[in-house]
Coordinates of C-alpha atoms in Angstrom, one line a residue:
X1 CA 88.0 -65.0 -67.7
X2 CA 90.0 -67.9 -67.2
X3 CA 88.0 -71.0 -68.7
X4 CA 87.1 -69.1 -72.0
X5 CA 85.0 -71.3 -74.0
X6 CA 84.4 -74.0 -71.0
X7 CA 80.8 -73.9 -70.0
X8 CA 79.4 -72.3 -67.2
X9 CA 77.1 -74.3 -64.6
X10 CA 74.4 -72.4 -63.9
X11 CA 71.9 -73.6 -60.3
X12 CA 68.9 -71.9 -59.4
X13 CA 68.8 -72.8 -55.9
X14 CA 65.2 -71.3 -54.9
X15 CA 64.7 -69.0 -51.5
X16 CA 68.1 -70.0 -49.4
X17 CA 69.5 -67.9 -46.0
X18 CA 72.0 -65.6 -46.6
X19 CA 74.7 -67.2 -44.4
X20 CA 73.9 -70.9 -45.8
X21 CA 74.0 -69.0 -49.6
X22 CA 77.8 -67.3 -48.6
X23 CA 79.2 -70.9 -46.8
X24 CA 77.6 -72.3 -49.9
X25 CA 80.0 -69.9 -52.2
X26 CA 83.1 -70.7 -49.9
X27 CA 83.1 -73.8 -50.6
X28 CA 82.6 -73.7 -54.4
X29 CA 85.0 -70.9 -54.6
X30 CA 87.6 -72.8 -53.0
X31 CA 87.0 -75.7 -54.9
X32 CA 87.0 -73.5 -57.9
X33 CA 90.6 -72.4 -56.3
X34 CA 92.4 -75.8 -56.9
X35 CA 90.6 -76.4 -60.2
X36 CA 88.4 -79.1 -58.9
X37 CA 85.3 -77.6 -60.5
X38 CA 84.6 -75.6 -63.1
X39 CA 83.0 -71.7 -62.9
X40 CA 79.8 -71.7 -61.7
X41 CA 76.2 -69.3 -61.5
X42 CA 74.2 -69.1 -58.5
X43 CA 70.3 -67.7 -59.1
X44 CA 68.5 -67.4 -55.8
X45 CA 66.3 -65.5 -53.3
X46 CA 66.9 -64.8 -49.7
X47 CA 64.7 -63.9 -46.3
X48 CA 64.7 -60.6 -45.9
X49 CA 67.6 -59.5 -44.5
X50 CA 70.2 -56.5 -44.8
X51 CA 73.9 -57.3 -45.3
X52 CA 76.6 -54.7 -44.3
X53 CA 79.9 -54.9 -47.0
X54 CA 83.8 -53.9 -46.1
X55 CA 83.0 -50.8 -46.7
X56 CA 81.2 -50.1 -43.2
X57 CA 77.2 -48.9 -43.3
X58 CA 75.5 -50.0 -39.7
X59 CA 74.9 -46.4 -39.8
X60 CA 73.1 -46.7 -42.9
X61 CA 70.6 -49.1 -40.7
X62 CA 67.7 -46.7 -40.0
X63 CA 65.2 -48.8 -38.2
X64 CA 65.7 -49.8 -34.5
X65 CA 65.7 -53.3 -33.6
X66 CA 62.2 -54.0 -33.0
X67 CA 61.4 -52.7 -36.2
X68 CA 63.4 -54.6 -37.9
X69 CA 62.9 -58.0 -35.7
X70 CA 58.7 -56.1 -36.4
X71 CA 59.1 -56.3 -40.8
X72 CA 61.2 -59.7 -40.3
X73 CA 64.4 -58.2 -41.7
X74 CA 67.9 -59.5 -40.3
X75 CA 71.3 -57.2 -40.0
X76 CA 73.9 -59.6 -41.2
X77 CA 77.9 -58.8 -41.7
X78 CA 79.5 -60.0 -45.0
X79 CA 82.8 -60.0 -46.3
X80 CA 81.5 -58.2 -49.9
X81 CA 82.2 -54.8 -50.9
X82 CA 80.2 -51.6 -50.8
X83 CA 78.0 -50.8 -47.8
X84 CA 74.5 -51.4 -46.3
X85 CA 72.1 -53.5 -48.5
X86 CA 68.8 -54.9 -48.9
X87 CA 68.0 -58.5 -49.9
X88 CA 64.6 -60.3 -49.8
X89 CA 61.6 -62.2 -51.6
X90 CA 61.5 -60.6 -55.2
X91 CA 64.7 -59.8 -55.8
X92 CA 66.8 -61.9 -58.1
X93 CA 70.7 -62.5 -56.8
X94 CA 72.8 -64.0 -58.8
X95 CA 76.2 -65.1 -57.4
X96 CA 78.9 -66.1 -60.4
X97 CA 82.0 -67.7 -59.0
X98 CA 84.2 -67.7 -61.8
X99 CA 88.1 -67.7 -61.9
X100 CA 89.4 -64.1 -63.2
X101 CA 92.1 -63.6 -65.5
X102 CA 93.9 -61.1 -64.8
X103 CA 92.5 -59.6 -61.9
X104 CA 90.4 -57.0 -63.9
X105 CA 87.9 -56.1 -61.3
X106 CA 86.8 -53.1 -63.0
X107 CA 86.4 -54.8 -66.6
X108 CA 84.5 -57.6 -64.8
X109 CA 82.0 -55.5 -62.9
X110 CA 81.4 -53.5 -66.1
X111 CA 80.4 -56.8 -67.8
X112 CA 78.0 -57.8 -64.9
X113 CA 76.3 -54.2 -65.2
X114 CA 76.0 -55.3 -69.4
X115 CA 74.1 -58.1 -68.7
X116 CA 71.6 -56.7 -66.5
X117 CA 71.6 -53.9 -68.9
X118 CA 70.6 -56.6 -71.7
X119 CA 67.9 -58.4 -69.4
X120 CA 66.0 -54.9 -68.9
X121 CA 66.4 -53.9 -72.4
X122 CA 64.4 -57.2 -73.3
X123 CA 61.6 -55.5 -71.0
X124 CA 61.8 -51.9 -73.0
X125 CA 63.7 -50.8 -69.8
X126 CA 66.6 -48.4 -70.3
X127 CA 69.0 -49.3 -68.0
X128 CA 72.7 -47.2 -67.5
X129 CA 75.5 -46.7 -65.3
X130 CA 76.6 -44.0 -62.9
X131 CA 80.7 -43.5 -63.1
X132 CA 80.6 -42.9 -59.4
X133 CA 78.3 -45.7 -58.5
X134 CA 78.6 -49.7 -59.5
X135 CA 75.3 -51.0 -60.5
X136 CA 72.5 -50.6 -63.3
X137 CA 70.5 -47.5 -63.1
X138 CA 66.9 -46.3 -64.3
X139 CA 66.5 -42.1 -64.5
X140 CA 68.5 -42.1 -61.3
X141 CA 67.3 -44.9 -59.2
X142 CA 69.2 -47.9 -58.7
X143 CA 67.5 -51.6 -59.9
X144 CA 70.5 -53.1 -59.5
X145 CA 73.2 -53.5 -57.1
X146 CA 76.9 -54.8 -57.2
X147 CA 79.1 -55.9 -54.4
X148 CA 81.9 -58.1 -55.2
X149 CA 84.6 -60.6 -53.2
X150 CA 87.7 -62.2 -54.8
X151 CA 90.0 -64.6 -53.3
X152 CA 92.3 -66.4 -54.3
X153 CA 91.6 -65.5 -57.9
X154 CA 88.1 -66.5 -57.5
X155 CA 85.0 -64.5 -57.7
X156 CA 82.4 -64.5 -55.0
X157 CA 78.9 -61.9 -54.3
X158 CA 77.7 -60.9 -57.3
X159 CA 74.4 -58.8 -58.0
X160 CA 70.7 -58.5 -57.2
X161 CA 68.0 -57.2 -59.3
X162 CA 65.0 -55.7 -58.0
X163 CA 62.4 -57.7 -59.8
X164 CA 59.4 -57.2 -57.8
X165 CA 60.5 -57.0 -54.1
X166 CA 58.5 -55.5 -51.0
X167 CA 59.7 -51.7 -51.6
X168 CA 58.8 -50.2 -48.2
X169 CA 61.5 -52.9 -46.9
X170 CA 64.2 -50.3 -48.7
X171 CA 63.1 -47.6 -46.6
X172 CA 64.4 -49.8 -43.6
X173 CA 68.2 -48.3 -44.5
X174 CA 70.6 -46.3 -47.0
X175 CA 70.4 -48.4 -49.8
X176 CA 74.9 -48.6 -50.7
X177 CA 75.5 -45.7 -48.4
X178 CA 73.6 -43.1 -51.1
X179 CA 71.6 -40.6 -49.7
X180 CA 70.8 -38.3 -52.9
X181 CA 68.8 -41.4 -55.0
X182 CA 66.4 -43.7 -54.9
X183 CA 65.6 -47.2 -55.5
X184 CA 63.2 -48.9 -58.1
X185 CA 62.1 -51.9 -59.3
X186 CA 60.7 -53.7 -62.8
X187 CA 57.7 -54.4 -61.5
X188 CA 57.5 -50.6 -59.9
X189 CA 59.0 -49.7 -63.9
X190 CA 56.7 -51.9 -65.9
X191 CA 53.3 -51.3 -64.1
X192 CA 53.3 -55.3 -63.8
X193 CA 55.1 -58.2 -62.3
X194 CA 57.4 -59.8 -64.3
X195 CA 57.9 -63.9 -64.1
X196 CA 60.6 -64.7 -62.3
X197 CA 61.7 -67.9 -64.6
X198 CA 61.7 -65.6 -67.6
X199 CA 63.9 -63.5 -65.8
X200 CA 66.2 -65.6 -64.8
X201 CA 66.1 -67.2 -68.5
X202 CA 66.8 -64.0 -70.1
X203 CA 69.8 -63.3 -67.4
X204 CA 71.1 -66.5 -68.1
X205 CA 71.1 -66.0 -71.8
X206 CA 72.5 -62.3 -71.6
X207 CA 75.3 -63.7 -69.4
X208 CA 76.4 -66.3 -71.7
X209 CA 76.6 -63.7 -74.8
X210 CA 78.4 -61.3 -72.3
X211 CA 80.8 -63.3 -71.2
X212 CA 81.0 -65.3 -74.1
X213 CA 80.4 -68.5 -72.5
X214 CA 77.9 -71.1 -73.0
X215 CA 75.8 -71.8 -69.9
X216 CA 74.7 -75.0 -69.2
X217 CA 71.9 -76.1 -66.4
X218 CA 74.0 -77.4 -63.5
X219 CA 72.9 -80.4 -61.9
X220 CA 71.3 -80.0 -58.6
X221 CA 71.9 -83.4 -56.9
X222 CA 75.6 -83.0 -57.6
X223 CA 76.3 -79.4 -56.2
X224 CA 76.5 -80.4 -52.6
X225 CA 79.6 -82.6 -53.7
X226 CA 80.8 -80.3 -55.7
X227 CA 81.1 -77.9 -53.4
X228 CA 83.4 -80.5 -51.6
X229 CA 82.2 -80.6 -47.7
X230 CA 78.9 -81.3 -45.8
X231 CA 76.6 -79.2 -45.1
X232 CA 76.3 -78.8 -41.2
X233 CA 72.5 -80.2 -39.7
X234 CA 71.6 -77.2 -38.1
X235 CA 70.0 -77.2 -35.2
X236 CA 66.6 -77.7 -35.2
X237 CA 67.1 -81.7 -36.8
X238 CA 68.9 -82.9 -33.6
X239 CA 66.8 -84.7 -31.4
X240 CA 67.3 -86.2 -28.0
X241 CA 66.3 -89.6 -27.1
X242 CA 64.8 -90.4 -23.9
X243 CA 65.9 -94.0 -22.1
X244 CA 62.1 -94.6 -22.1
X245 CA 62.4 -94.6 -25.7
X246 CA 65.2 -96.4 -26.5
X247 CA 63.5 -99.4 -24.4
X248 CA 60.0 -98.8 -26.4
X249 CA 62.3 -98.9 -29.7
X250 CA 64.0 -102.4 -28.5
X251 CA 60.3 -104.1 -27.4
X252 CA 59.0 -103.1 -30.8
X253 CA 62.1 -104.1 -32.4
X254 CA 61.2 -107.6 -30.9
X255 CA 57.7 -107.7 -32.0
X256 CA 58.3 -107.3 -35.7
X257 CA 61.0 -109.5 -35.3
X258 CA 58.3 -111.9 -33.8
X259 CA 55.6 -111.4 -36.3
X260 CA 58.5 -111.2 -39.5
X261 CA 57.5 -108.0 -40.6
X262 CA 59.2 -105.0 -41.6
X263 CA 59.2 -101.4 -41.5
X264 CA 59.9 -98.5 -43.9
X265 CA 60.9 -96.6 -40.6
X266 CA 64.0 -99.0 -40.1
X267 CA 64.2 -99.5 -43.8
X268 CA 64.3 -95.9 -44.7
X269 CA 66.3 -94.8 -41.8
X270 CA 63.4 -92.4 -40.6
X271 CA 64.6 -89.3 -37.7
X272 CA 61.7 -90.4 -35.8
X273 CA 61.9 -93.6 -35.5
X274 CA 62.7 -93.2 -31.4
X275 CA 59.4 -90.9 -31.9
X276 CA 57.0 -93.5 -33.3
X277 CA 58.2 -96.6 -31.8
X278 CA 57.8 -95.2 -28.5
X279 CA 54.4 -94.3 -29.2
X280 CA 53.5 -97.8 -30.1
X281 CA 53.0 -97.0 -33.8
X282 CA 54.8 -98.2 -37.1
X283 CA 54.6 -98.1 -40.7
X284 CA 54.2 -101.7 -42.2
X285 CA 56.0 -102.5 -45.2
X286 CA 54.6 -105.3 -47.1
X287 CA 55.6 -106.7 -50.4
X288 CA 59.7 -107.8 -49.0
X289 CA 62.7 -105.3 -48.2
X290 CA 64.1 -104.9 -51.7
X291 CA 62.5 -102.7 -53.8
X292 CA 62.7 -103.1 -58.1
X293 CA 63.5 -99.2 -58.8
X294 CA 66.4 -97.2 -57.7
X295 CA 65.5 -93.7 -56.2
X296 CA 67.9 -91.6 -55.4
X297 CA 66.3 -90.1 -51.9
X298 CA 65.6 -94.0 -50.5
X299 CA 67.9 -96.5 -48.5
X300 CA 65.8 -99.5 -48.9
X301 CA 67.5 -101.6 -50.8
X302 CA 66.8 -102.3 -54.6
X303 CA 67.5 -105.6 -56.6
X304 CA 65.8 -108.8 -57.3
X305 CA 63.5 -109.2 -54.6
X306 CA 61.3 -112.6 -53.5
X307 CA 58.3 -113.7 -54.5
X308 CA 55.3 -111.9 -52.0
X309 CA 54.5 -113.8 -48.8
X310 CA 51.0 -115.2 -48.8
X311 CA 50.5 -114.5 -44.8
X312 CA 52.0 -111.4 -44.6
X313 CA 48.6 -109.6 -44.5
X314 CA 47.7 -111.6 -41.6
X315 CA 50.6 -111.1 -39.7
X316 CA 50.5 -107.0 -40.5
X317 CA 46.9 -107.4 -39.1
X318 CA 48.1 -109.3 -36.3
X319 CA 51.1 -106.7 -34.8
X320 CA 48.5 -104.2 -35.3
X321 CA 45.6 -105.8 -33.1
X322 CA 48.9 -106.5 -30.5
X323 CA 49.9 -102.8 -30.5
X324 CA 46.1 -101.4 -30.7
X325 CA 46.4 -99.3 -33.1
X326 CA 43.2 -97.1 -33.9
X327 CA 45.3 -96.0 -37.8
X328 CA 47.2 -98.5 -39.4
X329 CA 49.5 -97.2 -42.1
X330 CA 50.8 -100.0 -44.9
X331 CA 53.4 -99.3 -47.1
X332 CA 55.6 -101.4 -49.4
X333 CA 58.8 -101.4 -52.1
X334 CA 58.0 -100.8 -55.4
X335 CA 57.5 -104.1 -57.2
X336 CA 57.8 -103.6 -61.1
X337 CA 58.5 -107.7 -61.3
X338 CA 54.6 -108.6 -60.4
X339 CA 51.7 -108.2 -63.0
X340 CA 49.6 -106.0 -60.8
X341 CA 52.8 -104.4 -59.0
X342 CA 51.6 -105.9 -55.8
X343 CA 48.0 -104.4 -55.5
X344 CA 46.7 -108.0 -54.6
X345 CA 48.8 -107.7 -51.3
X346 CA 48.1 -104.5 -50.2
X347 CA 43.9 -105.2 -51.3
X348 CA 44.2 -108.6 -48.5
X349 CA 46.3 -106.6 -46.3
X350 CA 43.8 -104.0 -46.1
X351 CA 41.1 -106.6 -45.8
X352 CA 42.7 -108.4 -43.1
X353 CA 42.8 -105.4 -41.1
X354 CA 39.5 -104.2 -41.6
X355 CA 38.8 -107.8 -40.2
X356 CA 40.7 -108.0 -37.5
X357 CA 40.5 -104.0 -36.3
X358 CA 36.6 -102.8 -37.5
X359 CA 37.0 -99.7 -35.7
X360 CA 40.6 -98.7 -36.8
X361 CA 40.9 -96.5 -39.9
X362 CA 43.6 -97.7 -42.9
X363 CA 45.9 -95.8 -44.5
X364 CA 48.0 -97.1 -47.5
X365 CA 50.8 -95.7 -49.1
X366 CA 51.0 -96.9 -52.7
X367 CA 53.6 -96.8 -55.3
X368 CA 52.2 -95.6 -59.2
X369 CA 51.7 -99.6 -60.4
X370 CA 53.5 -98.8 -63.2
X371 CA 50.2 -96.6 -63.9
X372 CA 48.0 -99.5 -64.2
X373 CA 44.3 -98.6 -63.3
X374 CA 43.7 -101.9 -62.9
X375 CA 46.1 -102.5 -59.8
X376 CA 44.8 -99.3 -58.6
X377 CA 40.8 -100.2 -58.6
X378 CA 42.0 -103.3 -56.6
X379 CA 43.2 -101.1 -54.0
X380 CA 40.7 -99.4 -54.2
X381 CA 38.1 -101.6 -54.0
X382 CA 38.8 -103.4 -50.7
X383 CA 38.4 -99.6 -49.3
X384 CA 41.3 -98.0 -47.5
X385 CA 40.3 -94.7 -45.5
X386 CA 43.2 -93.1 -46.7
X387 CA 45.0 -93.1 -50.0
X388 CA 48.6 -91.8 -50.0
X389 CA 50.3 -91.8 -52.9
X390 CA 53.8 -88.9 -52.9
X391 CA 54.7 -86.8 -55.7
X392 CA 58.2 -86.6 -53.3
X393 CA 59.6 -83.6 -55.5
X394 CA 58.9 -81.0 -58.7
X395 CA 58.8 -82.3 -62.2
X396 CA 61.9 -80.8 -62.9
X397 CA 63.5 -83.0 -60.6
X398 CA 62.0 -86.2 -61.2
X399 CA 65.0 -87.4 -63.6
X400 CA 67.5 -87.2 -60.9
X401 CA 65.3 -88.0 -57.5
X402 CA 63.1 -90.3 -59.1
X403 CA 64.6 -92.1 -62.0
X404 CA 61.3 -94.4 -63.3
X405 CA 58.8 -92.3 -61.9
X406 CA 56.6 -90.2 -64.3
X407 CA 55.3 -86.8 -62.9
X408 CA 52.2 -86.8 -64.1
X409 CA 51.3 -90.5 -64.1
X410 CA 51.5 -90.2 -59.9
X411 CA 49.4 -86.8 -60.2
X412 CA 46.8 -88.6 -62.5
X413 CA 46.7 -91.5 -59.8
X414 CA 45.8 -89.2 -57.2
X415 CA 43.3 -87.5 -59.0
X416 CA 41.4 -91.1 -60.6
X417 CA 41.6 -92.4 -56.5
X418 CA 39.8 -89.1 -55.5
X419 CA 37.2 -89.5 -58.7
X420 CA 36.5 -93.3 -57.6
X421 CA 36.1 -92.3 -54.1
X422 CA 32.6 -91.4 -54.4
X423 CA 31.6 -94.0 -51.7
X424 CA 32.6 -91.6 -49.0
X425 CA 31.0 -91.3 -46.2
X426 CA 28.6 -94.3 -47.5
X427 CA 28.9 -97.7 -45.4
X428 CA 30.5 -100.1 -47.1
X429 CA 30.6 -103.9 -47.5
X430 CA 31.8 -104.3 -43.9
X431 CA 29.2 -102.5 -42.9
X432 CA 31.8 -99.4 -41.6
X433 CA 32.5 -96.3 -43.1
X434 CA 34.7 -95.5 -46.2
X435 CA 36.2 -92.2 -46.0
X436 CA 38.2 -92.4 -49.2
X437 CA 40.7 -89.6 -48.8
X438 CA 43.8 -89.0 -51.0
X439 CA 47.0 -87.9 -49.6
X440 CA 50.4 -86.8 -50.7
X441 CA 53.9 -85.7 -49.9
X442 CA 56.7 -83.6 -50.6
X443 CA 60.5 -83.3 -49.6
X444 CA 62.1 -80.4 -49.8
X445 CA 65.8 -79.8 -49.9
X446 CA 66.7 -81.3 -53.1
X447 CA 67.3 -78.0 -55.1
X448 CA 63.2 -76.9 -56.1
X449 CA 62.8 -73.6 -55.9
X450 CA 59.5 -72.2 -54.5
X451 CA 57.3 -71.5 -57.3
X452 CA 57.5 -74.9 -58.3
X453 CA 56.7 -76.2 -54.7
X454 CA 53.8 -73.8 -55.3
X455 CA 53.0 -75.2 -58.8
X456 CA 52.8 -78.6 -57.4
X457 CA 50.6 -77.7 -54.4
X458 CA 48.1 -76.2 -57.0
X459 CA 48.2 -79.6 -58.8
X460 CA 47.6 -82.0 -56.2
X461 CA 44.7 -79.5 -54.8
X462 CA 43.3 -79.8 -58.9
X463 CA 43.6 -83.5 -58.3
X464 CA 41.4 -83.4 -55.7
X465 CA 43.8 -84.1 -53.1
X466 CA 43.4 -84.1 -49.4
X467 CA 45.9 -84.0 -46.7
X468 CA 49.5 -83.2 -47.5
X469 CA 53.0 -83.9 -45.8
X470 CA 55.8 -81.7 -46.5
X471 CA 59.1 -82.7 -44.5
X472 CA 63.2 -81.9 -45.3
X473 CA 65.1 -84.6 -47.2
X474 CA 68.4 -86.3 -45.3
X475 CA 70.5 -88.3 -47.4
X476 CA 70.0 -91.6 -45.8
X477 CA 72.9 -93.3 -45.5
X478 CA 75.5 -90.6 -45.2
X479 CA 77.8 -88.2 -47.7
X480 CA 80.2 -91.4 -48.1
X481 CA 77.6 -92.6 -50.2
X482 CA 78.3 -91.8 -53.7
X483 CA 75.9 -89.4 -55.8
X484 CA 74.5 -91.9 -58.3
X485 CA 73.0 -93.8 -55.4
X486 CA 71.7 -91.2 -52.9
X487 CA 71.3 -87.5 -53.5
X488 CA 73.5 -85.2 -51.2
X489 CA 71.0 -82.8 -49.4
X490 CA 71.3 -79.4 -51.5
X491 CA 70.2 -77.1 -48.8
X492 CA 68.2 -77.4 -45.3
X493 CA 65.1 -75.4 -45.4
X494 CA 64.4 -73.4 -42.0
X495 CA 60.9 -74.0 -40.3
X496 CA 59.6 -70.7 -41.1
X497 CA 59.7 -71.6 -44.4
X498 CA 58.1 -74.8 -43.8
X499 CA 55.3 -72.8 -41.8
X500 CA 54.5 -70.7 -44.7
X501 CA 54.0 -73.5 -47.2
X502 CA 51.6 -74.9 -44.2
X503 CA 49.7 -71.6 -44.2
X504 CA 49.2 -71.3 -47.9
X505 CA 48.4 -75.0 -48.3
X506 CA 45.5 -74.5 -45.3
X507 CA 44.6 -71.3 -46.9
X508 CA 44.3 -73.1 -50.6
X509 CA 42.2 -75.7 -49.1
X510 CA 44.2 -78.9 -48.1
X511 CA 41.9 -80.9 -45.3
X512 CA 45.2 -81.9 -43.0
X513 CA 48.6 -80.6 -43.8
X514 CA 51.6 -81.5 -41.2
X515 CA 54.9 -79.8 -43.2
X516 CA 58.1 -79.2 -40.8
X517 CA 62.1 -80.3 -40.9
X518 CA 60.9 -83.9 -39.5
X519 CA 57.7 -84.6 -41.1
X520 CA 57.8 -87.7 -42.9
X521 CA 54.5 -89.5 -45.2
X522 CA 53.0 -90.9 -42.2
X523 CA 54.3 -89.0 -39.3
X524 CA 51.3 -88.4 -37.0
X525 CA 48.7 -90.2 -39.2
X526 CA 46.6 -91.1 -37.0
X527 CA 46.1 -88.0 -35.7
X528 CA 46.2 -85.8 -39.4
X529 CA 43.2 -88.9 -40.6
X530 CA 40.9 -87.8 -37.3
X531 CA 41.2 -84.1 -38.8
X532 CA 40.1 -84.7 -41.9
X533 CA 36.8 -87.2 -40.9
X534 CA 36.1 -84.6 -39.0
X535 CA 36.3 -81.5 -41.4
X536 CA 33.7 -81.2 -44.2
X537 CA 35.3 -81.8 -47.6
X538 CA 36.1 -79.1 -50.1
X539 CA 35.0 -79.3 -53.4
X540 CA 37.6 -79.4 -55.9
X541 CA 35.2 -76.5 -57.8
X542 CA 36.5 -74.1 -54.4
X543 CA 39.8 -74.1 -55.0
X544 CA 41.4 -71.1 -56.2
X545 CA 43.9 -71.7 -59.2

């Protein structure tokens, strides 16, 4: 290969579309082209869907259309080799885009057959090669198929190993066109399903002695640049904006203008600002407009900020008796420079609220105080009815979206607020009631693959938690932005995705979960905090693991 001893970049990239994966590959490939980057490895998962090579195969389609449109599986046309294929949930693709030397196709499809070879030896799976057929083989049936691009000098396509995908799906077509064998997977092989990360790990390290390259994790915030264009918003994140709106946006412009208060809608840029302000509603951010860390999905700005504003809290309490708002939701920067990291503020916010609006419900959204328990048992004591505290990614990517943050120190925060909360549903000091719920968020998008959205989901429902958000990242302020300040979005995820995280969080006992393309920490509050006062509480003792 041309590049011998440079290091590969290897991305697992998680569940992404077929077309987004292949206009994903374009442009690294032709970046790869002009030697702008080096070669790279794609590991992914796609919808189910069939793809139809060069090498013809709608014929090999057996089920009508309302069968297909009936299973969920797609017919899509690619510019691959080979015929008729099936790709879906379970099966491992791996697309390496590497510049060849030479042009030996054959030679390089030989040594992506070795390396799958290697990964199922590691399982005490024989794997071998048919002379007439590319791929890897077990007694006959195919685990592995083959289909391959090249442009330019550039490899594109790749592979796909049936780990453990939905079998019957295959019966959908002519798997590559072959009518006389079957199809099998490990998991079908093996009696058992096989982890997917160890998997990968073991393809990664069978590549690397293949091709004798090392291979090197690839950096997920910078692949979107990399791959040298944006990414086109697909359709479902336009929105229109009504004249009506646009007027309610400008009157509560004024008003926070009036009362000198800001917004982490206007600071973070939110999509639904239009949304909200025309509803009447806002998120308050307290504590300034500069925040003290750095994070790499946020446009408010970071520096030195000013000392804290002693009658803030009265003027946040203020706006929201002028709006009448039934759920007040308080936010604020991050504010490493004070000794409780601001808890005093939000604690007399909250008071001055519960003063000034009995009958409305609070909702603050904290940052970690640095983990100090102290901070947090201020906020805690002057009784907000919601805490909301967001994990915003997976621990993986916590170094590059989150730079500061610690993992686990947010998770143990939500889980000591839901420990402390046993005042719920007692009246408190005002004489109201405390409902002492935990919340927290997610944004997708940034290059987590699905079992570690999973992973985290199981977490926060271990910590007790209660409602959940789960929205798509946007890079704030635009792809002009360098990296180092504000992550490039890696990929949009479609709403059925976001709908099936929503069903399994319902199903694995979240109180309240709002997850879509839009869906931001405190969009539709109000409405999410009713839900839960209403709905008995699960015990953390319920949930499954």
């Amino acid at each position: 290969m041309d590049g011998e001893g440079h290091p590969i970049s290897a991305f697992r990239l998680g569940t992404v579309p077929y077309e987004e994966a292949c206009r994903l590959q374009e442009r690294i490939a032709a970046a790869r082209a002009k030697g702008a980057v080096g070669d790279t490895l794609l590991l992914l998962e796609h919808p189910a869907v069939i793809t139809v090579g060069r090498g013809g195969g709608e014929e090999d389609v057996l089920a009508s259309a309302s069968r297909l449109r009936q299973a969920g599986v797609r017919v899509v046309p690619t510019d691959r080799g080979g015929r008729a294929t099936y790709h879906g949930p379970g099966q491992m693709v791996v697309y390496p885009i590497l510049k060849l030397a030479g042009g030996d196709l054959y030679a390089y499809v030989r040594r992506l057959e070795e390396v799958v070879i290697r990964v199922l030896e590691g399982y005490g799976l024989p794997g071998t090669r048919l002379d007439a057929h590319p791929g890897v083989w077990l007694d006959g049936s195919k685990i592995a198929a083959v289909g391959l691009a090249v442009h330019n000098g550039v490899t594109r396509h790749g592979l796909a190993l049936n780990v453990a995908p939905d079998m019957p799906h295959f019966d959908l077509l002519i798997p590559c066109g072959i009518t006389d064998r079957g199809v099998t997977s490990m998991e079908r092989e093996l009696e058992l399903v096989p982890r997917g990360e160890d998997v990968a790990d073991r393809f990664i390290r069978a590549f690397a002695a293949v091709f004798g390259r090392p291979v090197r994790r690839g950096d997920p915030a910078a692949l979107a640049a990399l791959a040298g264009e944006t990414l086109e918003h697909p359709s479902w994140l336009w929105q229109r904006v009504s004249p009506e709106a646009e007027a309610a946006v400008g009157r509560m412009e004024h008003l926070l203008a009036e009362f000198h208060l800001h917004t982490v809608c206007q600071e973070a840029r939110c999509p639904n600002l239009p949304e909200c302000f025309g509803r009447g509603t806002a998120t308050f951010m307290i504590l300034g407009e500069t925040c003290t860390r750095g994070c790499r999905f946020c446009a408010v700005n970071h520096g030195r900020p000013a000392p804290p504003d002693p009658h803030e809290p009265e003027r946040v309490a203020e706006a929201a008796a002028r709006l009448g708002l039934e759920h007040v939701v308080v936010t604020s920067v991050t504010r490493d420079d004070l000794p409780d990291g601001g808890a005093g503020q939000f604690a007399v916010t909250i008071d001055a609220l519960h003063r000034r609006l009995p009958g409305a419900t609070v909702e603050v959204l904290i940052p970690d105080f640095a983990g100090s328990r102290a901070a947090l048992d201020r906020v805690l004591a002057a009784e907000p009815d919601v805490l909301n505290h967001n994990l915003e990614t997976v621990p993986r990517l916590y170094p590059q979206v989150r730079p500061g943050a610690d993992y686990r120190r947010s998770l143990g925060l939500l889980a000591y607020a839901k420990a402390h909360s046993d005042r719920l549903g007692r009246p408190s000091r005002l004489g109201r009631p405390s409902h002492g719920a935990t919340k927290s968020g997610l944004m997708l998008g940034l290059g987590e693959r699905a079992a570690e959205v999973f992973h985290v989901l199981r977490d926060l429902r271990r910590a007790g938690c209660d409602m959940l958000t789960l929205g798509q990242y946007l890079q704030p302020t635009g792809w002009d932005v360098p990296a180092e300040r504000q992550l490039p979005v890696f990929r949009y995820v479609a709403p059925d995705e976001f709908r099936g995280y929503e069903e399994w969080a319902r199903g694995s006992g979240f109180q309240g979960v709002v997850a879509g393309p839009l869906v931001r920490s405190s969009y539709r509050a109000g409405a999410l905090c009713k839900k839960f006062v209403r709905t008995p509480m699960v015990s953390r003792s319920d949930v499954h693991p």
